[in-house]
Amino acid sequence: MEKHSKIYIAGHRGMVGSAILRKLQNEGYENFVLKTSKELDLRDQQKVAEFFEVEKPDYVFLAAAKVGGIVANNTYRADFLYENLAIQNNIIHSAFVTKVKKLMFLGSSCIYPKLAPQPLKEEYLLTGLLEQTNEPYAIAKIAGIKMCEAYRAQYGCDFISVMPTNLYGPNDNYDLQNSHVLPAMIRKFYEAKENGVEQVVLWGSGSPMREFLYADDLAAACVYLMENYSEPELINVGTGIDVTIKELANTVKDIVGFEGEIVWDSSKPDGTPRKLMDVSKLNDKGWRHTIELKEGIGLAYQDFLDNHAKLRL
Ligand SMILES: NC(=O)C1=CN([C@@H]2O[C@H](COP(=O)(O)OP(=O)(O)OC[C@H]3O[C@@H](n4cnc5c(N)ncnc54)[C@H](OP(=O)(O)O)[C@@H]3O)[C@@H](O)[C@H]2O)C=CC1
Ligand SMILES: C[C@H]1O[C@H](OP(=O)(O)OP(=O)(O)OC[C@H]2O[C@@H](n3cnc4c(=O)[nH]c(N)nc43)[C@H](O)[C@@H]2O)[C@@H](O)[C@@H](O)C1=O
């Protein structure tokens, strides 16, 4: 990428898209095409085709998607499948038609089989059954990976697929039903502390294990891979370190300063027992994460206090 290259970040207001935009701006990139979902509904095939014909971006980061935590994925199954397929189909095909120089598609660690060996190597894709709660989302993401692979094989497009682990950071979604676990914990502990409530209810058994990467680290990896990775195979992005949900809860509880009790609601799903990324391919390419979990939770909590807490209470 040249500093003056025209870069389209789809989903630039989201947690990932905004982190990619920050990173690129810090590195001196200056020519961006940015559209909110109101300005350009990426599910609309014709509008997306027209947008690419008019703007002709050089590089595309595809970070727009219907995203949510375990309950959102399980509840809005049709929307997760349809919207994600539509958004990625429209962008990937238009990028091919208008000869985009390079495109990065963002998938997710949930594309791997539910009971795959750990840590998850890239070659485990499509070797077993998916986890039930997020099967529609995972199927859409797998289709996106295969689109990138197929357009490269048939037409020589430089389209790459990056698989992030669970993410958290500035601009996260703090909705109690639809968010991922880390922002949900931050908000629940904070509100309980502020309101003098003695119990916080968390979901499932607390025994599943998850790996977490801070959004700005993910953005740094995306920019690095855009500049240094052009292979047909997907590549994992994570820390290679995981914790149980119980351990995570105790860490967030301490950082927020909640002194009450945690209650586990077993009527809510656990999801995949474990999904630890094998990040050796990424490390071998020369990139490693810089923000460890405790530090990242502290940063995310500060962002919550600065930008979300006052709006919520
Ligand atoms: N969050 C996580 O833990 C993980 C995320 N990922 C992947 O990273 C990517 C970004 O996720 P994240 O930043 O967390 O998600 P967010 O929900 O924070 O942001 C998603 C963005 O997508 C845009 N968008 C959604 N639907 C449409 C639409 N119909 N038309 C136009 N824009 C749309 C939204 O735009 P607007 O704001 O304008 O409405 C929003 O900015 C996704 O591909 C996701 O699958 C992968 C692994 C983990
Ligand atoms: C990124 C990834 O995100 C999703 O998968 P997930 O990792 O299972 O998602 P999650 O963050 O929502 O939950 C992680 C764990 O945490 C537990 N948990 C406890 N208490 C709360 C709680 O209060 N909220 C939430 N959301 N979870 C909770 C919860 O029961 C589960 O065991 C995918 O759908 C898929 O879309 C995907 O790619």
mmCIF file of C-alpha atoms and ligand atoms in Angstrom:
data_model
loop_
_atom_site.group_PDB
_atom_site.id
_atom_site.type_symbol
_atom_site.label_atom_id
_atom_site.label_comp_id
_atom_site.label_asym_id
_atom_site.label_seq_id
_atom_site.Cartn_x
_atom_site.Cartn_y
_atom_site.Cartn_z
ATOM 1 C CA MET A 1 0.000 0.000 0.000
ATOM 2 C CA GLU A 2 1.258 3.498 -0.863
ATOM 3 C CA LYS A 3 0.493 6.348 1.530
ATOM 4 C CA HIS A 4 -1.777 7.934 -1.100
ATOM 5 C CA SER A 5 -3.538 4.658 -2.064
ATOM 6 C CA LYS A 6 -7.322 4.837 -1.932
ATOM 7 C CA ILE A 7 -8.415 2.612 0.923
ATOM 8 C CA TYR A 8 -11.996 1.502 1.588
ATOM 9 C CA ILE A 9 -12.674 0.260 5.119
ATOM 10 C CA ALA A 10 -16.092 -1.396 5.138
ATOM 11 C CA GLY A 11 -17.446 -1.083 8.689
ATOM 12 C CA HIS A 12 -15.193 1.829 9.737
ATOM 13 C CA ARG A 13 -17.437 2.740 12.702
ATOM 14 C CA GLY A 14 -17.308 -0.743 14.205
ATOM 15 C CA MET A 15 -14.780 -1.946 16.765
ATOM 16 C CA VAL A 16 -12.448 -3.505 14.183
ATOM 17 C CA GLY A 17 -12.962 -1.050 11.324
ATOM 18 C CA SER A 18 -12.368 1.968 13.594
ATOM 19 C CA ALA A 19 -9.177 0.368 14.957
ATOM 20 C CA ILE A 20 -7.913 -0.269 11.405
ATOM 21 C CA LEU A 21 -8.696 3.350 10.480
ATOM 22 C CA ARG A 22 -6.797 4.629 13.559
ATOM 23 C CA LYS A 23 -3.805 2.448 12.744
ATOM 24 C CA LEU A 24 -3.677 3.522 9.082
ATOM 25 C CA GLN A 25 -4.037 7.208 10.005
ATOM 26 C CA ASN A 26 -1.210 6.850 12.542
ATOM 27 C CA GLU A 27 0.957 5.364 9.810
ATOM 28 C CA GLY A 28 0.318 8.316 7.492
ATOM 29 C CA TYR A 29 -2.294 6.899 5.120
ATOM 30 C CA GLU A 30 -4.623 9.670 4.114
ATOM 31 C CA ASN A 31 -6.925 8.656 1.261
ATOM 32 C CA PHE A 32 -9.946 6.830 2.664
ATOM 33 C CA VAL A 33 -13.397 5.988 1.352
ATOM 34 C CA LEU A 34 -15.774 5.580 4.300
ATOM 35 C CA LYS A 35 -19.533 4.961 4.294
ATOM 36 C CA THR A 36 -21.861 4.269 7.197
ATOM 37 C CA SER A 37 -24.526 1.585 6.801
ATOM 38 C CA LYS A 38 -27.085 4.385 6.433
ATOM 39 C CA GLU A 39 -25.141 5.891 3.532
ATOM 40 C CA LEU A 40 -24.481 2.536 1.853
ATOM 41 C CA ASP A 41 -26.357 -0.619 2.813
ATOM 42 C CA LEU A 42 -23.857 -3.294 1.865
ATOM 43 C CA ARG A 43 -26.656 -5.864 1.490
ATOM 44 C CA ASP A 44 -27.807 -3.958 -1.613
ATOM 45 C CA GLN A 45 -26.016 -5.549 -4.558
ATOM 46 C CA GLN A 46 -26.698 -2.766 -7.052
ATOM 47 C CA LYS A 47 -25.711 0.050 -4.690
ATOM 48 C CA VAL A 48 -22.466 -1.721 -3.799
ATOM 49 C CA ALA A 49 -21.649 -2.307 -7.482
ATOM 50 C CA GLU A 50 -22.292 1.393 -8.247
ATOM 51 C CA PHE A 51 -20.206 2.486 -5.260
ATOM 52 C CA PHE A 52 -17.196 0.453 -6.436
ATOM 53 C CA GLU A 53 -17.588 1.703 -10.040
ATOM 54 C CA VAL A 54 -17.590 5.325 -8.847
ATOM 55 C CA GLU A 55 -14.958 5.131 -6.102
ATOM 56 C CA LYS A 56 -12.633 2.458 -7.528
ATOM 57 C CA PRO A 57 -10.703 1.855 -4.269
ATOM 58 C CA ASP A 58 -7.185 0.367 -4.504
ATOM 59 C CA TYR A 59 -7.385 -1.578 -1.232
ATOM 60 C CA VAL A 60 -10.332 -2.955 0.743
ATOM 61 C CA PHE A 61 -10.576 -4.030 4.389
ATOM 62 C CA LEU A 62 -13.834 -5.971 4.704
ATOM 63 C CA ALA A 63 -14.706 -5.374 8.372
ATOM 64 C CA ALA A 64 -18.468 -4.856 7.933
ATOM 65 C CA ALA A 65 -20.622 -7.705 9.159
ATOM 66 C CA LYS A 66 -23.532 -8.660 11.364
ATOM 67 C CA VAL A 67 -21.683 -9.409 14.604
ATOM 68 C CA GLY A 68 -22.689 -10.461 18.105
ATOM 69 C CA GLY A 69 -22.139 -12.759 21.036
ATOM 70 C CA ILE A 70 -23.323 -16.284 21.620
ATOM 71 C CA VAL A 71 -26.999 -15.468 22.267
ATOM 72 C CA ALA A 72 -27.282 -13.027 19.344
ATOM 73 C CA ASN A 73 -25.760 -15.630 17.010
ATOM 74 C CA ASN A 74 -28.143 -18.284 18.273
ATOM 75 C CA THR A 75 -31.262 -16.054 18.178
ATOM 76 C CA TYR A 76 -30.886 -14.204 14.868
ATOM 77 C CA ARG A 77 -29.741 -17.234 12.905
ATOM 78 C CA ALA A 78 -31.331 -16.194 9.600
ATOM 79 C CA ASP A 79 -30.018 -12.619 9.816
ATOM 80 C CA PHE A 80 -26.470 -13.759 10.597
ATOM 81 C CA LEU A 81 -26.473 -16.075 7.595
ATOM 82 C CA TYR A 82 -28.254 -13.852 5.097
ATOM 83 C CA GLU A 83 -26.709 -10.471 5.964
ATOM 84 C CA ASN A 84 -23.160 -11.720 6.165
ATOM 85 C CA LEU A 85 -23.421 -13.651 2.902
ATOM 86 C CA ALA A 86 -24.952 -10.630 1.164
ATOM 87 C CA ILE A 87 -22.405 -8.098 2.482
ATOM 88 C CA GLN A 88 -19.356 -10.215 1.650
ATOM 89 C CA ASN A 89 -20.684 -11.453 -1.728
ATOM 90 C CA ASN A 90 -21.394 -7.900 -2.858
ATOM 91 C CA ILE A 91 -18.044 -6.502 -1.758
ATOM 92 C CA ILE A 92 -15.848 -9.385 -2.905
ATOM 93 C CA HIS A 93 -17.488 -9.592 -6.333
ATOM 94 C CA SER A 94 -17.399 -5.810 -6.867
ATOM 95 C CA ALA A 95 -13.745 -5.765 -5.813
ATOM 96 C CA PHE A 96 -13.057 -8.313 -8.557
ATOM 97 C CA VAL A 97 -15.065 -6.393 -11.192
ATOM 98 C CA THR A 98 -13.354 -3.070 -10.452
ATOM 99 C CA LYS A 99 -9.874 -4.624 -10.175
ATOM 100 C CA VAL A 100 -9.156 -3.798 -6.549
ATOM 101 C CA LYS A 101 -5.414 -4.383 -5.936
ATOM 102 C CA LYS A 102 -5.903 -6.256 -2.682
ATOM 103 C CA LEU A 103 -8.767 -7.161 -0.360
ATOM 104 C CA MET A 104 -8.721 -8.480 3.201
ATOM 105 C CA PHE A 105 -11.696 -10.515 4.406
ATOM 106 C CA LEU A 106 -12.196 -10.847 8.168
ATOM 107 C CA GLY A 107 -13.508 -14.195 9.334
ATOM 108 C CA SER A 108 -13.581 -15.569 12.872
ATOM 109 C CA SER A 109 -12.211 -18.444 14.959
ATOM 110 C CA CYS A 110 -15.733 -19.949 15.030
ATOM 111 C CA ILE A 111 -15.168 -21.277 11.493
ATOM 112 C CA TYR A 112 -13.279 -24.238 12.981
ATOM 113 C CA PRO A 113 -15.025 -27.479 13.985
ATOM 114 C CA LYS A 114 -16.457 -27.468 17.510
ATOM 115 C CA LEU A 115 -14.280 -30.337 18.668
ATOM 116 C CA ALA A 116 -11.151 -29.688 16.600
ATOM 117 C CA PRO A 117 -7.768 -30.450 18.232
ATOM 118 C CA GLN A 118 -6.235 -27.496 20.084
ATOM 119 C CA PRO A 119 -4.576 -25.194 19.235
ATOM 120 C CA LEU A 120 -6.528 -24.593 16.025
ATOM 121 C CA LYS A 121 -4.340 -24.844 12.945
ATOM 122 C CA GLU A 122 -5.485 -23.233 9.695
ATOM 123 C CA GLU A 123 -5.724 -26.631 7.996
ATOM 124 C CA TYR A 124 -8.471 -27.807 10.408
ATOM 125 C CA LEU A 125 -11.043 -25.823 8.407
ATOM 126 C CA LEU A 126 -13.885 -28.093 7.184
ATOM 127 C CA THR A 127 -12.655 -31.179 9.005
ATOM 128 C CA GLY A 128 -15.676 -31.567 11.312
ATOM 129 C CA LEU A 129 -19.055 -30.295 12.517
ATOM 130 C CA LEU A 130 -19.471 -26.665 13.604
ATOM 131 C CA GLU A 131 -20.694 -25.424 16.981
ATOM 132 C CA GLN A 132 -24.501 -25.189 16.952
ATOM 133 C CA THR A 133 -25.016 -21.655 18.390
ATOM 134 C CA ASN A 134 -23.009 -19.926 15.695
ATOM 135 C CA GLU A 135 -23.301 -22.312 12.764
ATOM 136 C CA PRO A 136 -25.075 -19.790 10.450
ATOM 137 C CA TYR A 137 -22.443 -17.109 11.089
ATOM 138 C CA ALA A 138 -19.622 -19.625 10.658
ATOM 139 C CA ILE A 139 -21.077 -20.929 7.386
ATOM 140 C CA ALA A 140 -21.240 -17.376 6.019
ATOM 141 C CA LYS A 141 -17.630 -16.774 7.085
ATOM 142 C CA ILE A 142 -16.483 -20.047 5.494
ATOM 143 C CA ALA A 143 -18.212 -18.977 2.266
ATOM 144 C CA GLY A 144 -16.244 -15.708 2.424
ATOM 145 C CA ILE A 145 -12.960 -17.560 2.811
ATOM 146 C CA LYS A 146 -13.837 -19.792 -0.132
ATOM 147 C CA MET A 147 -14.868 -16.765 -2.239
ATOM 148 C CA CYS A 148 -11.467 -15.175 -1.693
ATOM 149 C CA GLU A 149 -9.727 -18.464 -2.461
ATOM 150 C CA ALA A 150 -11.813 -19.058 -5.613
ATOM 151 C CA TYR A 151 -11.428 -15.532 -7.027
ATOM 152 C CA ARG A 152 -7.676 -15.866 -6.522
ATOM 153 C CA ALA A 153 -7.573 -19.290 -8.210
ATOM 154 C CA GLN A 154 -9.831 -18.416 -11.160
ATOM 155 C CA TYR A 155 -9.072 -14.721 -11.717
ATOM 156 C CA GLY A 156 -5.769 -14.095 -9.927
ATOM 157 C CA CYS A 157 -7.287 -11.626 -7.429
ATOM 158 C CA ASP A 158 -5.077 -10.793 -4.435
ATOM 159 C CA PHE A 159 -7.789 -11.468 -1.828
ATOM 160 C CA ILE A 160 -6.688 -12.711 1.602
ATOM 161 C CA SER A 161 -8.599 -14.094 4.606
ATOM 162 C CA VAL A 162 -7.684 -13.358 8.208
ATOM 163 C CA MET A 163 -9.224 -15.266 11.149
ATOM 164 C CA PRO A 164 -9.278 -13.220 14.361
ATOM 165 C CA THR A 165 -9.861 -14.786 17.756
ATOM 166 C CA ASN A 166 -12.411 -13.163 20.160
ATOM 167 C CA LEU A 167 -11.799 -9.402 20.189
ATOM 168 C CA TYR A 168 -12.438 -6.524 22.601
ATOM 169 C CA GLY A 169 -11.560 -2.836 22.848
ATOM 170 C CA PRO A 170 -12.730 0.689 22.006
ATOM 171 C CA ASN A 171 -16.109 0.929 20.233
ATOM 172 C CA ASP A 172 -17.180 -2.503 21.462
ATOM 173 C CA ASN A 173 -20.884 -3.343 21.762
ATOM 174 C CA TYR A 174 -22.086 -3.207 25.400
ATOM 175 C CA ASP A 175 -25.644 -4.410 24.800
ATOM 176 C CA LEU A 176 -26.466 -6.918 27.549
ATOM 177 C CA GLN A 177 -28.197 -9.422 25.262
ATOM 178 C CA ASN A 178 -26.239 -9.098 22.037
ATOM 179 C CA SER A 179 -22.657 -8.368 23.111
ATOM 180 C CA HIS A 180 -19.692 -10.689 23.519
ATOM 181 C CA VAL A 181 -18.601 -11.840 26.952
ATOM 182 C CA LEU A 182 -15.896 -9.284 27.779
ATOM 183 C CA PRO A 183 -17.915 -6.090 27.203
ATOM 184 C CA ALA A 184 -20.884 -7.771 28.933
ATOM 185 C CA MET A 185 -18.749 -8.457 32.018
ATOM 186 C CA ILE A 186 -17.385 -4.907 32.103
ATOM 187 C CA ARG A 187 -20.880 -3.440 32.003
ATOM 188 C CA LYS A 188 -22.452 -5.929 34.433
ATOM 189 C CA PHE A 189 -19.741 -5.509 37.101
ATOM 190 C CA TYR A 190 -19.702 -1.732 36.662
ATOM 191 C CA GLU A 191 -23.467 -1.339 36.972
ATOM 192 C CA ALA A 192 -23.642 -3.695 39.964
ATOM 193 C CA LYS A 193 -20.886 -1.725 41.701
ATOM 194 C CA GLU A 194 -22.519 1.639 40.956
ATOM 195 C CA ASN A 195 -25.975 0.471 42.050
ATOM 196 C CA GLY A 196 -24.825 -1.434 45.145
ATOM 197 C CA VAL A 197 -26.139 -4.761 43.780
ATOM 198 C CA GLU A 198 -24.523 -7.783 45.439
ATOM 199 C CA GLN A 199 -24.791 -10.391 42.664
ATOM 200 C CA VAL A 200 -23.814 -10.447 39.010
ATOM 201 C CA VAL A 201 -25.305 -13.115 36.781
ATOM 202 C CA LEU A 202 -23.042 -14.538 34.069
ATOM 203 C CA TRP A 203 -23.928 -17.128 31.437
ATOM 204 C CA GLY A 204 -23.223 -20.814 31.146
ATOM 205 C CA SER A 205 -20.909 -22.786 33.437
ATOM 206 C CA GLY A 206 -17.829 -20.555 33.261
ATOM 207 C CA SER A 207 -15.733 -23.537 32.221
ATOM 208 C CA PRO A 208 -15.296 -22.798 28.455
ATOM 209 C CA MET A 209 -11.945 -21.357 27.457
ATOM 210 C CA ARG A 210 -11.492 -18.333 25.218
ATOM 211 C CA GLU A 211 -8.595 -16.381 23.762
ATOM 212 C CA PHE A 212 -8.850 -12.578 23.596
ATOM 213 C CA LEU A 213 -7.044 -10.046 21.415
ATOM 214 C CA TYR A 214 -7.218 -6.271 21.889
ATOM 215 C CA ALA A 215 -8.731 -4.517 18.833
ATOM 216 C CA ASP A 216 -5.711 -2.266 18.249
ATOM 217 C CA ASP A 217 -3.440 -5.312 18.142
ATOM 218 C CA LEU A 218 -5.777 -6.908 15.615
ATOM 219 C CA ALA A 219 -5.696 -3.723 13.529
ATOM 220 C CA ALA A 220 -1.883 -3.702 13.608
ATOM 221 C CA ALA A 221 -1.887 -7.332 12.435
ATOM 222 C CA CYS A 222 -4.345 -6.525 9.629
ATOM 223 C CA VAL A 223 -2.212 -3.670 8.322
ATOM 224 C CA TYR A 224 0.916 -5.823 8.632
ATOM 225 C CA LEU A 225 -0.708 -8.693 6.725
ATOM 226 C CA MET A 226 -2.090 -6.362 4.060
ATOM 227 C CA GLU A 227 1.522 -5.361 3.453
ATOM 228 C CA ASN A 228 3.215 -8.721 3.948
ATOM 229 C CA TYR A 229 0.832 -11.604 3.232
ATOM 230 C CA SER A 230 -0.537 -12.654 -0.170
ATOM 231 C CA GLU A 231 -1.267 -16.356 0.085
ATOM 232 C CA PRO A 232 -4.441 -18.267 -0.756
ATOM 233 C CA GLU A 233 -4.651 -19.940 2.667
ATOM 234 C CA LEU A 234 -6.356 -18.252 5.601
ATOM 235 C CA ILE A 235 -4.214 -17.037 8.505
ATOM 236 C CA ASN A 236 -5.082 -17.006 12.235
ATOM 237 C CA VAL A 237 -4.684 -13.835 14.296
ATOM 238 C CA GLY A 238 -4.588 -14.122 18.070
ATOM 239 C CA THR A 239 -2.329 -14.278 21.086
ATOM 240 C CA GLY A 240 -2.057 -18.063 21.394
ATOM 241 C CA ILE A 241 -3.039 -17.739 25.096
ATOM 242 C CA ASP A 242 -6.472 -18.558 26.547
ATOM 243 C CA VAL A 243 -8.280 -18.418 29.896
ATOM 244 C CA THR A 244 -11.442 -19.954 31.325
ATOM 245 C CA ILE A 245 -14.506 -17.721 31.414
ATOM 246 C CA LYS A 246 -14.349 -18.001 35.237
ATOM 247 C CA GLU A 247 -10.759 -16.714 35.264
ATOM 248 C CA LEU A 248 -11.782 -13.911 32.926
ATOM 249 C CA ALA A 249 -14.693 -13.015 35.209
ATOM 250 C CA ASN A 250 -12.420 -12.752 38.251
ATOM 251 C CA THR A 251 -9.947 -10.557 36.348
ATOM 252 C CA VAL A 252 -12.668 -8.182 35.106
ATOM 253 C CA LYS A 253 -14.281 -8.152 38.564
ATOM 254 C CA ASP A 254 -10.973 -7.062 40.142
ATOM 255 C CA ILE A 255 -10.262 -4.396 37.516
ATOM 256 C CA VAL A 256 -13.756 -2.902 37.844
ATOM 257 C CA GLY A 257 -13.692 -3.228 41.639
ATOM 258 C CA PHE A 258 -16.932 -5.206 42.148
ATOM 259 C CA GLU A 259 -16.894 -6.955 45.510
ATOM 260 C CA GLY A 260 -20.068 -9.043 45.356
ATOM 261 C CA GLU A 261 -20.817 -12.565 44.180
ATOM 262 C CA ILE A 262 -20.889 -14.133 40.703
ATOM 263 C CA VAL A 263 -23.838 -16.414 39.870
ATOM 264 C CA TRP A 264 -23.708 -18.713 36.828
ATOM 265 C CA ASP A 265 -26.917 -19.045 34.773
ATOM 266 C CA SER A 266 -26.818 -22.580 33.382
ATOM 267 C CA SER A 267 -29.863 -21.978 31.166
ATOM 268 C CA LYS A 268 -27.555 -19.969 28.860
ATOM 269 C CA PRO A 269 -25.273 -21.796 26.388
ATOM 270 C CA ASP A 270 -21.557 -22.438 26.925
ATOM 271 C CA GLY A 271 -20.773 -22.659 23.208
ATOM 272 C CA THR A 272 -17.507 -24.157 22.035
ATOM 273 C CA PRO A 273 -15.556 -25.688 24.943
ATOM 274 C CA ARG A 274 -12.285 -24.234 23.675
ATOM 275 C CA LYS A 275 -11.035 -22.344 20.596
ATOM 276 C CA LEU A 276 -7.402 -21.503 21.049
ATOM 277 C CA MET A 277 -5.681 -20.282 17.896
ATOM 278 C CA ASP A 278 -2.406 -21.720 16.679
ATOM 279 C CA VAL A 279 -0.641 -18.463 15.786
ATOM 280 C CA SER A 280 2.678 -19.977 14.723
ATOM 281 C CA LYS A 281 2.093 -19.089 11.061
ATOM 282 C CA LEU A 282 1.441 -15.446 11.993
ATOM 283 C CA ASN A 283 4.462 -15.350 14.336
ATOM 284 C CA ASP A 284 6.650 -16.895 11.604
ATOM 285 C CA LYS A 285 5.513 -14.133 9.229
ATOM 286 C CA GLY A 286 6.926 -11.643 11.747
ATOM 287 C CA TRP A 287 3.957 -10.388 13.763
ATOM 288 C CA ARG A 288 3.188 -10.872 17.482
ATOM 289 C CA HIS A 289 0.608 -9.244 19.770
ATOM 290 C CA THR A 290 1.782 -6.475 22.132
ATOM 291 C CA ILE A 291 -1.107 -5.938 24.561
ATOM 292 C CA GLU A 292 -1.604 -8.621 27.222
ATOM 293 C CA LEU A 293 -5.070 -9.416 28.541
ATOM 294 C CA LYS A 294 -4.965 -7.551 31.880
ATOM 295 C CA GLU A 295 -3.571 -4.412 30.295
ATOM 296 C CA GLY A 296 -6.143 -4.628 27.475
ATOM 297 C CA ILE A 297 -9.058 -5.033 29.884
ATOM 298 C CA GLY A 298 -7.836 -1.951 31.754
ATOM 299 C CA LEU A 299 -7.782 0.019 28.484
ATOM 300 C CA ALA A 300 -11.207 -1.282 27.449
ATOM 301 C CA TYR A 301 -12.654 -0.428 30.876
ATOM 302 C CA GLN A 302 -11.278 3.110 30.595
ATOM 303 C CA ASP A 303 -12.895 3.450 27.162
ATOM 304 C CA PHE A 304 -16.161 2.171 28.649
ATOM 305 C CA LEU A 305 -15.966 4.764 31.452
ATOM 306 C CA ASP A 306 -15.123 7.584 29.046
ATOM 307 C CA ASN A 307 -17.576 6.810 26.262
ATOM 308 C CA HIS A 308 -20.300 4.405 27.347
ATOM 309 C CA ALA A 309 -20.906 4.304 31.105
ATOM 310 C CA LYS A 310 -22.605 7.703 31.409
ATOM 311 C CA LEU A 311 -24.928 6.874 28.531
ATOM 312 C CA ARG A 312 -26.013 3.636 30.170
ATOM 313 C CA LEU A 313 -26.872 4.502 33.751
HETATM 314 N N1 LIG B 1 -15.919 -8.675 17.706
HETATM 315 C C1 LIG B 1 -15.284 -9.851 17.718
HETATM 316 O O1 LIG B 1 -15.031 -10.433 18.792
HETATM 317 C C2 LIG B 1 -14.855 -10.472 16.430
HETATM 318 C C3 LIG B 1 -15.111 -9.889 15.191
HETATM 319 N N2 LIG B 1 -14.693 -10.518 14.047
HETATM 320 C C4 LIG B 1 -14.965 -9.966 12.719
HETATM 321 O O2 LIG B 1 -14.443 -8.650 12.593
HETATM 322 C C5 LIG B 1 -15.299 -7.859 11.744
HETATM 323 C C6 LIG B 1 -15.710 -6.595 12.446
HETATM 324 O O3 LIG B 1 -16.387 -6.908 13.669
HETATM 325 P P1 LIG B 1 -16.679 -5.786 14.770
HETATM 326 O O4 LIG B 1 -15.918 -4.566 14.459
HETATM 327 O O5 LIG B 1 -16.529 -6.443 16.084
HETATM 328 O O6 LIG B 1 -18.227 -5.521 14.539
HETATM 329 P P2 LIG B 1 -19.088 -4.212 14.860
HETATM 330 O O7 LIG B 1 -20.474 -4.692 15.102
HETATM 331 O O8 LIG B 1 -18.425 -3.396 15.897
HETATM 332 O O9 LIG B 1 -19.052 -3.398 13.497
HETATM 333 C C7 LIG B 1 -19.627 -3.884 12.338
HETATM 334 C C8 LIG B 1 -19.687 -2.805 11.305
HETATM 335 O O10 LIG B 1 -20.334 -3.358 10.163
HETATM 336 C C9 LIG B 1 -21.141 -2.379 9.583
HETATM 337 N N3 LIG B 1 -22.310 -2.995 8.955
HETATM 338 C C10 LIG B 1 -23.094 -3.984 9.440
HETATM 339 N N4 LIG B 1 -24.097 -4.246 8.593
HETATM 340 C C11 LIG B 1 -23.943 -3.395 7.535
HETATM 341 C C12 LIG B 1 -24.667 -3.160 6.340
HETATM 342 N N5 LIG B 1 -25.772 -3.860 6.033
HETATM 343 N N6 LIG B 1 -24.231 -2.191 5.503
HETATM 344 C C13 LIG B 1 -23.126 -1.469 5.810
HETATM 345 N N7 LIG B 1 -22.389 -1.658 6.909
HETATM 346 C C14 LIG B 1 -22.801 -2.602 7.772
HETATM 347 C C15 LIG B 1 -21.590 -1.432 10.700
HETATM 348 O O11 LIG B 1 -21.679 -0.144 10.141
HETATM 349 P P3 LIG B 1 -22.430 1.135 10.837
HETATM 350 O O12 LIG B 1 -21.696 1.379 12.132
HETATM 351 O O13 LIG B 1 -22.247 2.226 9.878
HETATM 352 O O14 LIG B 1 -23.858 0.735 11.061
HETATM 353 C C16 LIG B 1 -20.467 -1.578 11.719
HETATM 354 O O15 LIG B 1 -19.622 -0.463 11.688
HETATM 355 C C17 LIG B 1 -16.467 -8.774 11.360
HETATM 356 O O16 LIG B 1 -16.221 -9.360 10.118
HETATM 357 C C18 LIG B 1 -16.455 -9.813 12.438
HETATM 358 O O17 LIG B 1 -17.023 -11.012 11.981
HETATM 359 C C19 LIG B 1 -13.993 -11.692 14.091
HETATM 360 C C20 LIG B 1 -13.706 -12.295 15.282
HETATM 361 C C21 LIG B 1 -14.126 -11.748 16.545
HETATM 362 C C1 LIG B 2 -16.193 -14.039 18.596
HETATM 363 C C2 LIG B 2 -17.147 -15.189 18.661
HETATM 364 O O1 LIG B 2 -18.204 -14.904 19.543
HETATM 365 C C3 LIG B 2 -19.232 -15.864 19.658
HETATM 366 O O2 LIG B 2 -18.808 -17.004 20.329
HETATM 367 P P1 LIG B 2 -18.446 -17.095 21.847
HETATM 368 O O3 LIG B 2 -16.986 -16.999 21.987
HETATM 369 O O4 LIG B 2 -19.077 -18.302 22.426
HETATM 370 O O5 LIG B 2 -19.169 -15.777 22.376
HETATM 371 P P2 LIG B 2 -19.374 -14.905 23.671
HETATM 372 O O6 LIG B 2 -18.281 -13.938 23.807
HETATM 373 O O7 LIG B 2 -20.742 -14.336 23.580
HETATM 374 O O8 LIG B 2 -19.339 -15.951 24.904
HETATM 375 C C4 LIG B 2 -18.176 -16.584 25.357
HETATM 376 C C5 LIG B 2 -18.460 -17.399 26.601
HETATM 377 O O9 LIG B 2 -18.758 -16.496 27.681
HETATM 378 C C6 LIG B 2 -19.935 -16.926 28.334
HETATM 379 N N1 LIG B 2 -20.569 -15.765 29.024
HETATM 380 C C7 LIG B 2 -20.674 -15.640 30.373
HETATM 381 N N2 LIG B 2 -21.351 -14.525 30.681
HETATM 382 C C8 LIG B 2 -21.655 -13.920 29.482
HETATM 383 C C9 LIG B 2 -22.356 -12.729 29.191
HETATM 384 O O10 LIG B 2 -22.830 -11.994 30.069
HETATM 385 N N3 LIG B 2 -22.456 -12.410 27.856
HETATM 386 C C10 LIG B 2 -21.930 -13.206 26.862
HETATM 387 N N4 LIG B 2 -22.064 -12.820 25.571
HETATM 388 N N5 LIG B 2 -21.280 -14.365 27.156
HETATM 389 C C11 LIG B 2 -21.149 -14.717 28.437
HETATM 390 C C12 LIG B 2 -20.758 -17.563 27.246
HETATM 391 O O11 LIG B 2 -21.773 -18.396 27.772
HETATM 392 C C13 LIG B 2 -19.677 -18.322 26.483
HETATM 393 O O12 LIG B 2 -19.390 -19.539 27.132
HETATM 394 C C14 LIG B 2 -19.710 -16.474 18.419
HETATM 395 O O13 LIG B 2 -21.099 -16.526 18.451
HETATM 396 C C15 LIG B 2 -19.057 -16.061 17.194
HETATM 397 O O14 LIG B 2 -19.781 -15.046 16.662
HETATM 398 C C16 LIG B 2 -17.659 -15.589 17.322
HETATM 399 O O15 LIG B 2 -16.952 -15.538 16.347
#
